[in-house]
Amino acid sequence: MRKIIIAGNWKMNKTNAEAVAFAKELRDKIGKIEKTGIVVCPNYIALAPVNSILKETCAGVGAQDLYWESSGAFTGQVSAEMIESSGSEYVIIGHSERRQYFGETDETVNKKIKRTLTTCCLTPIVCVGETLEQREQGEMKEVIKTQITEGLLGLSSTQMERIVIAYEPVWAIGTGVTASKEQAEEVHLYIRELLKEKFDEQIAEATPILYGGSAKPTNIKELLEQPNIDGGLIGGASLKVDSFVEMIEIAEQMFRG
Ligand code: PGA
């Protein structure tokens, strides 16, 4: 059975001192968590200090992006190898804010996934999701299908076993409007069907699909109760230790044995 993952995407928040303070508090509060996957994704420069605090715990650390070359004259970029060398185990790829503000496309998402998979142990968290306009025009499924098909283009089943997907409807991110559990479940199930078509049933069943978009302690339970929702990629509500830990504790009680 897929285990539940609660991942915090801090976006461009927290100085190193704030990130370290968060990590210490988190470390002290998750001692009893055994069954839920925990990930925090700070900015690049906080990766190493946060990793050094969380390394003896069950929580993993992830970056929010990467560049698809491993080194060279690419001022300002950070490679998969560098992220891995910080002790991190995850990297978010294709977040809608990267697509919206920084020219991310399905093609660059694909390159980044492939580069990430050349490292030993980094897990890509690949984000997909439609805008409100696309949903209102009835294009949601087409958009998701293109993002999944082109983003995962050329991956083998063995490579796919390392991937986590996050469905994040753009209209729900940072807006306070969460997709209803039915809306989210419909898309999660659809993504699983696409994975079955593109790979096979075993891959489709094994791939964790997280929901993101105004997830918070008050709605995480009903989202996690859906059979195809395997966790949350959480922005705003992951910035405070208390609400982040509250969601982890809810997930822990819902462990699917
Ligand atoms: P939010 O962000 O929880 O603040 O809506 C989610 C995300 O963008 O990953």
Short mmCIF file of C-alpha atoms and ligand atoms in Angstrom, two decimals:
data_model
loop_
_atom_site.label_atom_id
_atom_site.label_comp_id
_atom_site.label_asym_id
_atom_site.label_seq_id
_atom_site.Cartn_x
_atom_site.Cartn_y
_atom_site.Cartn_z
CA MET A 1 0.00 0.00 0.00
CA ARG A 2 1.21 3.52 -0.76
CA LYS A 3 2.31 5.38 2.31
CA ILE A 4 1.09 8.90 3.00
CA ILE A 5 3.58 11.72 2.40
CA ILE A 6 3.22 15.19 3.86
CA ALA A 7 5.58 17.56 2.05
CA GLY A 8 6.06 21.24 2.83
CA ASN A 9 6.96 23.61 -0.01
CA TRP A 10 8.32 26.71 1.68
CA LYS A 11 8.68 28.60 -1.60
CA MET A 12 10.70 31.84 -1.17
CA ASN A 13 10.23 32.03 2.57
CA LYS A 14 12.50 31.77 5.63
CA THR A 15 16.03 33.02 6.15
CA ASN A 16 18.59 30.42 7.22
CA ALA A 17 18.04 31.30 10.88
CA GLU A 18 14.27 30.83 10.50
CA ALA A 19 14.70 27.60 8.55
CA VAL A 20 17.04 26.20 11.21
CA ALA A 21 14.65 27.18 14.01
CA PHE A 22 11.78 25.44 12.16
CA ALA A 23 13.87 22.31 11.58
CA LYS A 24 14.85 22.07 15.26
CA GLU A 25 11.26 22.39 16.38
CA LEU A 26 10.12 19.87 13.80
CA ARG A 27 12.83 17.41 14.90
CA ASP A 28 11.59 17.67 18.47
CA LYS A 29 7.96 17.07 17.52
CA ILE A 30 8.15 14.12 15.12
CA GLY A 31 9.92 11.63 17.33
CA LYS A 32 6.88 9.34 17.43
CA ILE A 33 6.00 9.48 13.72
CA GLU A 34 6.69 6.10 12.14
CA LYS A 35 4.42 5.56 9.19
CA THR A 36 4.06 8.91 7.44
CA GLY A 37 6.61 10.27 5.00
CA ILE A 38 7.70 13.81 5.91
CA VAL A 39 9.49 16.19 3.55
CA VAL A 40 10.40 19.87 3.84
CA CYS A 41 11.53 21.90 0.84
CA PRO A 42 13.44 25.05 1.85
CA ASN A 43 15.24 27.43 -0.51
CA TYR A 44 18.57 26.24 -1.92
CA ILE A 45 20.83 27.90 0.62
CA ALA A 46 18.92 26.50 3.57
CA LEU A 47 19.16 22.91 2.27
CA ALA A 48 22.46 22.03 3.96
CA PRO A 49 21.69 23.51 7.40
CA VAL A 50 18.18 22.01 7.45
CA ASN A 51 19.58 18.64 6.40
CA SER A 52 22.14 18.69 9.17
CA ILE A 53 19.37 19.12 11.74
CA LEU A 54 16.95 16.59 10.28
CA LYS A 55 19.43 13.91 9.28
CA GLU A 56 18.82 11.69 12.30
CA THR A 57 15.03 11.97 11.95
CA CYS A 58 12.46 10.36 9.67
CA ALA A 59 11.99 13.65 7.76
CA GLY A 60 13.53 14.15 4.33
CA VAL A 61 14.59 17.42 2.73
CA GLY A 62 13.98 18.55 -0.85
CA ALA A 63 14.86 21.40 -3.19
CA GLN A 64 12.21 23.37 -5.06
CA ASP A 65 13.81 23.19 -8.50
CA LEU A 66 17.06 22.27 -10.28
CA TYR A 67 18.82 22.81 -13.58
CA TRP A 68 19.23 19.96 -16.05
CA GLU A 69 22.99 20.30 -16.62
CA SER A 70 25.33 18.88 -14.02
CA SER A 71 27.85 21.75 -14.00
CA GLY A 72 29.23 24.56 -16.15
CA ALA A 73 28.67 28.18 -17.13
CA PHE A 74 25.05 28.55 -16.04
CA THR A 75 25.16 31.45 -13.61
CA GLY A 76 22.62 31.16 -10.84
CA GLN A 77 21.65 27.55 -11.51
CA VAL A 78 21.87 24.56 -9.17
CA SER A 79 22.34 20.97 -10.32
CA ALA A 80 20.91 17.67 -9.13
CA GLU A 81 24.37 16.63 -7.93
CA MET A 82 24.64 19.79 -5.82
CA ILE A 83 21.23 19.18 -4.28
CA GLU A 84 22.15 15.61 -3.52
CA SER A 85 25.44 16.72 -1.99
CA SER A 86 23.48 18.86 0.51
CA GLY A 87 22.04 15.63 1.91
CA SER A 88 18.65 16.17 0.24
CA GLU A 89 16.52 13.31 -1.01
CA TYR A 90 13.83 15.11 -3.01
CA VAL A 91 13.39 17.81 -5.62
CA ILE A 92 10.18 19.49 -6.77
CA ILE A 93 9.98 19.75 -10.55
CA GLY A 94 7.50 21.71 -12.67
CA HIS A 95 5.73 23.65 -9.93
CA SER A 96 3.09 25.90 -11.50
CA GLU A 97 4.89 29.01 -10.20
CA ARG A 98 7.96 27.89 -12.17
CA ARG A 99 5.75 27.32 -15.21
CA GLN A 100 3.99 30.68 -14.76
CA TYR A 101 6.88 33.00 -13.89
CA PHE A 102 10.07 31.27 -15.03
CA GLY A 103 9.32 29.72 -18.38
CA GLU A 104 9.11 26.10 -17.26
CA THR A 105 7.61 23.86 -19.95
CA ASP A 106 6.83 20.16 -20.17
CA GLU A 107 10.05 19.80 -22.13
CA THR A 108 12.21 21.38 -19.40
CA VAL A 109 10.31 19.36 -16.79
CA ASN A 110 11.24 16.23 -18.72
CA LYS A 111 14.92 17.22 -18.91
CA LYS A 112 14.99 17.97 -15.18
CA ILE A 113 13.36 14.65 -14.30
CA LYS A 114 15.86 12.75 -16.44
CA ARG A 115 18.81 14.56 -14.89
CA THR A 116 17.48 13.94 -11.40
CA LEU A 117 17.22 10.24 -12.14
CA THR A 118 20.93 10.10 -13.00
CA THR A 119 21.70 10.77 -9.34
CA CYS A 120 21.77 7.90 -6.94
CA CYS A 121 18.89 8.72 -4.69
CA LEU A 122 17.03 11.97 -5.43
CA THR A 123 13.26 11.57 -5.79
CA PRO A 124 11.52 13.97 -8.20
CA ILE A 125 8.18 15.37 -7.04
CA VAL A 126 6.62 16.23 -10.40
CA CYS A 127 3.85 18.84 -10.35
CA VAL A 128 0.92 19.03 -12.77
CA GLY A 129 -2.28 21.05 -12.68
CA GLU A 130 -4.70 23.12 -14.71
CA THR A 131 -5.56 26.82 -14.46
CA LEU A 132 -9.07 28.03 -13.65
CA GLU A 133 -9.55 29.11 -17.24
CA GLN A 134 -8.56 25.69 -18.54
CA ARG A 135 -10.94 24.01 -16.10
CA GLU A 136 -13.79 26.32 -17.04
CA GLN A 137 -13.20 25.66 -20.74
CA GLY A 138 -13.43 21.92 -20.12
CA GLU A 139 -9.76 21.40 -20.93
CA MET A 140 -8.66 20.03 -17.57
CA LYS A 141 -8.13 16.42 -18.68
CA GLU A 142 -6.34 17.43 -21.86
CA VAL A 143 -3.96 19.70 -19.93
CA ILE A 144 -3.18 17.02 -17.33
CA LYS A 145 -2.71 14.41 -20.05
CA THR A 146 -0.22 16.60 -21.93
CA GLN A 147 1.71 17.46 -18.77
CA ILE A 148 1.93 13.79 -17.76
CA THR A 149 2.69 12.46 -21.24
CA GLU A 150 5.31 15.06 -22.16
CA GLY A 151 6.75 15.50 -18.69
CA LEU A 152 7.33 11.76 -18.30
CA LEU A 153 8.31 11.18 -21.93
CA GLY A 154 10.87 8.44 -22.48
CA LEU A 155 10.99 7.22 -18.88
CA SER A 156 11.30 3.50 -18.26
CA SER A 157 9.16 1.70 -15.70
CA THR A 158 12.21 1.38 -13.45
CA GLN A 159 12.74 5.14 -13.60
CA MET A 160 9.05 5.75 -12.98
CA GLU A 161 9.26 3.76 -9.74
CA ARG A 162 11.29 6.64 -8.28
CA ILE A 163 8.76 9.35 -9.07
CA VAL A 164 6.17 11.12 -6.93
CA ILE A 165 3.45 13.13 -8.70
CA ALA A 166 1.72 16.17 -7.20
CA TYR A 167 -1.62 17.33 -8.58
CA GLU A 168 -1.87 21.03 -7.86
CA PRO A 169 -4.79 22.86 -9.50
CA VAL A 170 -3.37 26.33 -10.16
CA TRP A 171 -6.63 27.97 -9.05
CA ALA A 172 -6.28 26.42 -5.60
CA ILE A 173 -2.65 27.38 -4.92
CA GLY A 174 -2.30 30.09 -2.31
CA THR A 175 -5.89 31.22 -2.90
CA GLY A 176 -7.57 29.64 0.10
CA VAL A 177 -9.85 27.80 -2.33
CA THR A 178 -9.20 24.08 -2.01
CA ALA A 179 -10.37 21.62 -4.64
CA SER A 180 -13.22 19.64 -3.10
CA LYS A 181 -12.33 16.09 -2.20
CA GLU A 182 -14.42 14.92 -5.16
CA GLN A 183 -12.69 17.27 -7.60
CA ALA A 184 -9.26 16.24 -6.36
CA GLU A 185 -10.06 12.52 -6.32
CA GLU A 186 -11.39 12.69 -9.89
CA VAL A 187 -8.08 14.05 -11.18
CA HIS A 188 -5.95 11.75 -9.03
CA LEU A 189 -7.83 8.76 -10.41
CA TYR A 190 -7.42 10.14 -13.93
CA ILE A 191 -3.65 10.52 -13.42
CA ARG A 192 -3.49 6.92 -12.20
CA GLU A 193 -5.34 5.80 -15.34
CA LEU A 194 -2.87 7.72 -17.49
CA LEU A 195 0.03 6.03 -15.69
CA LYS A 196 -1.59 2.66 -16.30
CA GLU A 197 -1.92 3.41 -20.03
CA LYS A 198 1.59 4.78 -20.31
CA PHE A 199 3.36 2.27 -18.05
CA ASP A 200 1.39 -0.54 -16.42
CA GLU A 201 -1.01 -1.30 -13.61
CA GLN A 202 1.73 -1.99 -11.10
CA ILE A 203 3.38 1.41 -11.68
CA ALA A 204 0.00 3.15 -11.60
CA GLU A 205 -0.84 1.54 -8.28
CA ALA A 206 2.56 2.17 -6.72
CA THR A 207 3.05 5.84 -7.67
CA PRO A 208 2.31 8.27 -4.84
CA ILE A 209 0.07 11.13 -6.03
CA LEU A 210 0.00 14.09 -3.64
CA TYR A 211 -2.58 16.87 -3.64
CA GLY A 212 -1.53 20.52 -3.39
CA GLY A 213 -3.53 23.74 -3.27
CA SER A 214 -4.66 25.34 0.00
CA ALA A 215 -4.40 22.06 1.88
CA LYS A 216 -4.43 22.69 5.63
CA PRO A 217 -5.19 20.97 8.94
CA THR A 218 -8.94 21.51 8.53
CA ASN A 219 -9.24 19.81 5.14
CA ILE A 220 -6.33 17.37 4.96
CA LYS A 221 -8.26 14.48 6.54
CA GLU A 222 -11.07 14.45 3.99
CA LEU A 223 -8.55 14.73 1.17
CA LEU A 224 -6.47 11.83 2.53
CA GLU A 225 -9.60 9.72 2.90
CA GLN A 226 -9.85 9.57 -0.89
CA PRO A 227 -8.42 6.31 -2.20
CA ASN A 228 -6.18 7.95 -4.80
CA ILE A 229 -4.84 10.84 -2.72
CA ASP A 230 -1.59 9.80 -1.08
CA GLY A 231 -0.54 12.93 0.72
CA GLY A 232 -0.14 16.66 0.40
CA LEU A 233 2.30 19.14 -1.09
CA ILE A 234 1.62 22.04 1.21
CA GLY A 235 2.63 25.66 0.85
CA GLY A 236 1.16 28.23 3.25
CA ALA A 237 0.12 25.77 5.96
CA SER A 238 3.61 24.21 6.04
CA LEU A 239 5.30 27.43 7.11
CA LYS A 240 4.28 27.12 10.76
CA VAL A 241 5.56 24.09 12.62
CA ASP A 242 2.31 23.60 14.51
CA SER A 243 0.03 23.36 11.49
CA PHE A 244 2.58 21.26 9.58
CA VAL A 245 2.91 18.82 12.47
CA GLU A 246 -0.87 18.76 12.93
CA MET A 247 -1.23 17.53 9.34
CA ILE A 248 1.50 14.93 9.86
CA GLU A 249 -0.29 13.66 12.97
CA ILE A 250 -3.60 13.43 11.13
CA ALA A 251 -1.88 11.45 8.36
CA GLU A 252 -0.21 9.18 10.91
CA GLN A 253 -3.57 8.22 12.35
CA MET A 254 -4.88 7.42 8.90
CA PHE A 255 -2.05 5.04 8.10
CA ARG A 256 -3.19 2.57 5.47
CA GLY A 257 -2.03 -0.75 6.81
P1 PGA B 1 -0.57 26.37 -0.94
O1 PGA B 1 0.61 25.99 -1.97
O2 PGA B 1 -0.71 25.21 0.00
O3 PGA B 1 -0.11 27.62 -0.28
O4 PGA B 1 -1.81 26.57 -1.78
C1 PGA B 1 0.78 24.68 -2.45
C2 PGA B 1 1.93 24.64 -3.43
O5 PGA B 1 2.05 25.56 -4.24
O6 PGA B 1 2.73 23.68 -3.44
#
